[in-house]
Amino acid sequence: MKNTHQLRRDTLSSNYSGRDRYDLIIIGAGLSGLSSGLMWLKNTTGMKTLIIEKNSYPGGYSTAYERGGYVFETTQLFPDIVDILEYLDIDLPLKRYEKNFMRRLVVNGDHVEQYLIPAGSENFTRYLVEKFPADAEKISALMEYSVDLFKQVRKLKVNATLKDTLATPFKAPKVIANLNRTYSGLLDKFKITDPRLREVMETFTSFSGVPSGRASAILATGAMLSSMTRCFRPLGFFDEYPAKLAEKFQSMGGEIFFNAEVEKIDVKDGVVSGVIVKGERSLISADKVITTVDPMLAMRRLVGDEHLPEKYIKKLENTIMSPSSVNVALGLDDRIDLTKLDLDYPYNVVSTGLGTAERLFNAFLAGNHGFSKDCFHAAVICPSLTTKTKNTITIRSTPWALNGWKELRESNYEKYQAEKEKLADFLIDIAEKYFIPDLKKHIVVKDIATPATYARFSGSPTGSIYDMASLVTQFGPKRLPMKTPVKNLYQPKFAHGLYGTMMNGVQVVDLLLDRKFNNGNSLFTPGQSGALTQNMHGA
Ligand SMILES: Cc1cc2nc3c(=O)[nH]c(=O)nc-3n(C[C@H](O)[C@H](O)[C@H](O)COP(=O)(O)OP(=O)(O)OC[C@H]3O[C@@H](n4cnc5c(N)ncnc54)[C@H](O)[C@@H]3O)c2cc1C
């Protein structure tokens, strides 16, 4: 096999001009920051725009890196955002998973049930009906309802006028009906009681480390349909995507300041005035600031409680950030033929049966973890089957809490390494047992990421990997709003995943431009976008 791809993340450099005033500053060059910057520059002219990023590369959580001659990636699944790529004129070679979306194993004692979940909602419905003929009618009704619900989400206005708000119950009645419904509530509504069928359906909520009894029905349905309808991954390494976005942003006149950590968002009389970068003495002023970093970091540490109303502080205190993760990336020798192991799916997921997500999430909430031989949830991904590089696999598990990992890393690095190894062994045993026989014999390089790793690279105080948890109690109007209580400071945090990050940019720029870009729509609506007139100075 020959590696024809190269890592791109370190090929970009800062083009910060040293200017002291900008029209817009964006904190973070992850996908939300890059999306925001690109949507902004594409729909305005002459705006001085700066993205400030603490790492030396763009992409944040979505990246790739090299260890011991192997290239590993963090993200795996590229959802259907092809229309956005076209809009931004980004050419990213993608592999489309035509047949199956997921190989799913459910372990109950000694019994292992396998499901090959096909891509596309109609294929998925057909598959479920075949597997669970007694529930055929219920399945068809649920899936039809789900597709319709997702269509209605498209009709929602994120930045609603009074007229929009009054029209919503007529345009999107299913959205209104499900605002407070959990995903298991949705399954109950369709009288889906067969535990095996529920296990399959709940795959989509446990994805984000949230049990179906707490996950928003709308979000879970959206996650299911937006990822399974058409799913892809880059043909090259994942870092190519943020690299191309960053390059495009710079080619459009945007500036990126890498290796620059914002330590303060400056607020004067309730209005944002700019940011202070660590090690730099003076303020970089801005008319507007968008923060795309963890809200607990942005609002509590960078802004500070003294600038926030009591009510907002309470809301922050009550916000549950999504869990963290443990990831084991393995470089394997060339004596193993991964093409023979039926692994070429976006995800190979194995978990213990019903109730697992609940137990793991409750342990996470308690600041602990609930993983054991009898209670686990893990995904195995095999990127080298696409990139055609040396054999790599990644084992991912969630939910994990930060739970002392950061302190341990800082206070006793040796013990930290030993604990990491123990965890990796636990996950490797699972991968070996259910997907890759004799895996251990083939390991050449091992790279283990703990919640401390995620906290360090993203700046999230809890190592949260999916932003605010997709709980029904903090969905839609109950989420932290994009407009913060500080005037001209915006925080687009729509939902997790690559799809959500691109929408973050769409929504926040539409808000800044008074709906002239996306007409207030919650999702990118190509027909109505791009219609913006020139010269949006001071919009
Ligand atoms: C292991 C893993 C696997 C995943 N797999 C998938 C997948 O297959 N498909 C999918 O759709 N999603 C996946 N996700 C989720 C997806 O990667 C994230 O939702 C998305 O990348 C978040 O982008 P973001 O820009 O909102 O945040 P981030 O990626 O966290 O970006 C924030 C950026 O801000 C920077 N920053 C933080 N603090 C400061 C500061 N003070 N000053 C300056 N810069 C700062 C950070 O360095 C970072 O670059 C995965 C996430 C992880 C962790």
XYZ file of C-alpha atoms in Angstrom, residues 104-309:
206
model
C -23.358 -2.481 15.141
C -22.805 -5.226 17.697
C -24.876 -5.534 20.838
C -23.523 -7.811 23.551
C -25.853 -9.390 26.064
C -23.884 -11.881 28.153
C -22.486 -14.457 25.718
C -24.880 -13.477 22.991
C -23.724 -11.010 20.331
C -26.252 -9.609 17.898
C -24.966 -7.951 14.722
C -26.785 -5.269 12.739
C -25.514 -3.878 9.443
C -27.229 -0.521 9.378
C -27.561 0.631 5.787
C -27.002 4.201 4.607
C -30.126 6.129 3.604
C -33.316 6.412 5.595
C -35.412 4.330 3.181
C -32.865 1.513 3.189
C -32.696 1.732 6.968
C -36.483 1.470 7.254
C -36.525 -1.538 4.922
C -33.746 -3.182 6.903
C -35.484 -2.691 10.222
C -38.755 -4.009 8.835
C -36.988 -7.149 7.631
C -35.269 -7.631 10.982
C -38.331 -6.890 13.085
C -41.333 -7.912 10.951
C -43.723 -7.880 13.911
C -43.033 -4.152 14.301
C -43.116 -3.296 10.599
C -45.947 -0.786 10.830
C -44.523 0.960 13.869
C -41.096 1.222 12.259
C -42.465 2.680 9.027
C -44.571 5.159 10.955
C -41.627 6.219 13.153
C -39.263 6.663 10.218
C -41.814 8.554 8.148
C -42.456 10.819 11.103
C -38.695 11.284 11.669
C -38.039 12.318 8.069
C -40.927 14.759 8.259
C -39.722 16.125 11.581
C -36.264 16.780 10.138
C -37.849 18.503 7.114
C -39.741 20.761 9.477
C -36.531 21.662 11.327
C -35.441 23.174 8.007
C -38.402 25.543 8.212
C -37.358 26.892 11.586
C -35.971 30.361 11.902
C -33.112 30.594 14.338
C -33.306 34.336 14.446
C -37.063 34.629 14.427
C -39.216 37.700 13.894
C -42.565 37.903 15.664
C -44.207 36.813 12.398
C -41.944 33.757 12.216
C -42.701 32.840 15.808
C -46.426 33.040 15.181
C -46.087 30.944 12.019
C -43.947 28.181 13.585
C -46.813 26.085 15.024
C -48.292 25.913 11.516
C -45.071 25.459 9.558
C -43.333 23.118 11.955
C -45.961 21.506 14.208
C -43.867 18.387 14.709
C -40.967 20.460 15.978
C -43.211 22.196 18.489
C -44.688 18.847 19.559
C -41.217 17.415 20.169
C -39.467 20.358 21.821
C -39.640 18.707 25.225
C -39.656 15.088 24.096
C -36.754 12.730 24.675
C -35.718 10.178 22.085
C -37.036 7.323 24.181
C -40.264 9.328 24.463
C -40.417 9.329 20.679
C -39.906 5.552 20.586
C -42.673 5.223 23.207
C -44.984 7.368 21.083
C -44.647 4.784 18.311
C -45.043 1.940 20.826
C -41.605 0.539 20.059
C -41.145 -1.808 22.970
C -38.991 -4.659 21.622
C -35.731 -4.136 23.548
C -33.638 -5.302 20.584
C -35.235 -2.772 18.300
C -34.824 -0.040 20.896
C -31.150 -0.939 21.196
C -30.663 -0.365 17.483
C -32.558 2.923 17.453
C -30.758 4.198 20.522
C -27.456 3.826 18.694
C -27.913 7.375 17.485
C -28.218 8.935 20.912
C -25.457 6.930 22.562
C -23.247 8.270 19.782
C -22.985 11.542 21.638
C -22.676 9.834 24.999
C -26.217 10.741 26.025
C -28.863 8.180 26.986
C -32.069 8.186 24.972
C -34.112 8.919 28.090
C -32.436 12.343 28.252
C -31.528 13.082 24.637
C -33.589 15.526 22.643
C -35.793 13.629 20.170
C -35.272 16.373 17.581
C -31.518 16.407 17.891
C -31.214 12.618 17.842
C -33.460 12.428 14.788
C -31.412 15.166 13.103
C -28.139 13.444 13.979
C -29.457 10.158 12.639
C -30.743 11.543 9.356
C -28.001 14.089 8.659
C -25.269 11.521 9.150
C -26.819 8.424 7.655
C -28.622 9.842 4.626
C -25.413 10.500 2.734
C -22.218 9.865 4.620
C -18.647 10.385 3.588
C -15.092 10.684 4.777
C -12.166 12.459 3.097
C -10.096 10.308 0.764
C -7.021 11.883 2.308
C -6.328 12.705 5.932
C -8.959 14.600 7.892
C -6.776 17.662 8.485
C -7.085 18.515 4.807
C -10.557 19.843 5.436
C -9.716 22.546 8.020
C -6.511 23.304 6.122
C -8.505 24.033 2.971
C -11.006 26.152 4.890
C -8.182 28.126 6.533
C -6.383 28.608 3.231
C -9.567 29.838 1.632
C -10.174 32.241 4.508
C -6.669 33.663 4.158
C -6.996 33.916 0.378
C -10.144 35.988 0.868
C -8.225 38.513 2.960
C -8.863 37.017 6.396
C -6.025 36.891 8.887
C -5.211 33.998 11.215
C -3.040 34.426 14.288
C -1.768 30.958 15.296
C -0.053 30.115 18.603
C -2.032 32.920 20.174
C -4.172 32.196 23.213
C -6.880 34.679 24.103
C -6.708 35.240 27.848
C -9.329 37.942 28.122
C -12.386 39.123 26.251
C -12.451 42.798 27.085
C -15.795 44.347 27.985
C -16.453 48.041 28.538
C -19.831 49.201 29.829
C -21.489 45.957 28.753
C -20.070 46.116 25.216
C -17.232 43.951 23.886
C -14.201 46.017 22.973
C -11.685 43.395 21.864
C -9.440 40.641 23.163
C -6.137 40.306 24.931
C -3.760 37.604 23.762
C -1.435 35.966 26.292
C 2.023 37.492 26.133
C 0.869 40.470 24.066
C 0.617 43.696 25.961
C -2.058 45.593 24.112
C -5.669 44.957 23.378
C -6.647 43.935 19.851
C -9.834 45.928 19.378
C -12.878 44.738 17.498
C -16.389 45.949 16.757
C -17.658 42.416 17.081
C -16.270 39.224 18.598
C -17.401 35.649 17.961
C -16.249 33.010 20.417
C -16.263 29.366 19.310
C -14.473 27.916 22.341
C -16.105 26.027 25.212
C -18.749 28.386 26.709
C -17.518 27.713 30.248
C -14.091 28.948 29.219
C -15.364 31.851 27.115
C -17.974 33.275 29.432
C -16.745 32.374 32.888
C -12.995 32.771 32.423
C -12.386 35.027 29.421
C -15.304 37.405 30.025
C -15.733 36.906 33.780
C -18.822 36.826 35.982
C -18.486 40.518 36.797
C -19.732 41.342 33.286
C -22.606 38.878 33.289
C -26.115 39.138 34.721
